Amino acid sequence: MAPLGGGTVRVDEDGRAGFGFCEQWNTAAYTAQLSVVVGVLNIFSTFVILLGNSYRHAHGWKICAGLLAIHAFFQSVAWILIVNVFNQDGRFYFGSRLSTATYVSIATTIVDLLLLTALVAAGFTGIFASSSSTAAQDRSDYERIQ
């Protein structure tokens, strides 16, 4: 018997067999922490790109899309591992529920994938490049005032 909150749970399995509860739970925690780091890097790179020159505006979407894809991947791994442990492990008794953080992680993954789709579509259609190159062409038509 193993203590769990106010009650106990019978643990019949061998603790050394396979990728168990603790390993999955710790891996989910590490990937969630890593996704926070990637998310902060993405926010920082977005500000650098927005404050940068026209070259950064035209080509920076690739960096943001890559970081967004990595963030979505790590978020997905985290909540998939948690949901898998929740469904497969006997430590969770009938009627127990996942916390709000799991649902926030799932929603974040969905938002990441939607933003990634929009960002890649806008990048490949040339929205970012056309606006900056058109502005550069418009500026080149003017003559310098003496």
PDB file of C-alpha atoms in Angstrom, residues 1-11 90-93:
ATOM      1  CA  MET A   1       0.000   0.000   0.000  1.00  0.00           C
ATOM      2  CA  ALA A   2       1.204   3.465  -0.851  1.00  0.00           C
ATOM      3  CA  PRO A   3      -0.111   6.627   0.822  1.00  0.00           C
ATOM      4  CA  LEU A   4      -2.048   8.969  -1.439  1.00  0.00           C
ATOM      5  CA  GLY A   5      -3.540  12.065   0.133  1.00  0.00           C
ATOM      6  CA  GLY A   6      -6.053  10.904   2.719  1.00  0.00           C
ATOM      7  CA  GLY A   7      -6.208   7.283   1.543  1.00  0.00           C
ATOM      8  CA  THR A   8      -4.043   4.519   0.203  1.00  0.00           C
ATOM      9  CA  VAL A   9      -3.647   2.843  -3.161  1.00  0.00           C
ATOM     10  CA  ARG A  10      -2.482  -0.703  -3.804  1.00  0.00           C
ATOM     11  CA  VAL A  11       0.612  -0.782  -6.007  1.00  0.00           C
ATOM     12  CA  GLY A  90      -4.181   3.129 -10.982  1.00  0.00           C
ATOM     13  CA  ARG A  91      -3.091   5.930  -8.655  1.00  0.00           C
ATOM     14  CA  PHE A  92      -5.951   8.104  -9.891  1.00  0.00           C
ATOM     15  CA  TYR A  93      -9.183   6.990  -8.268  1.00  0.00           C
TER      16      TYR A  93
END
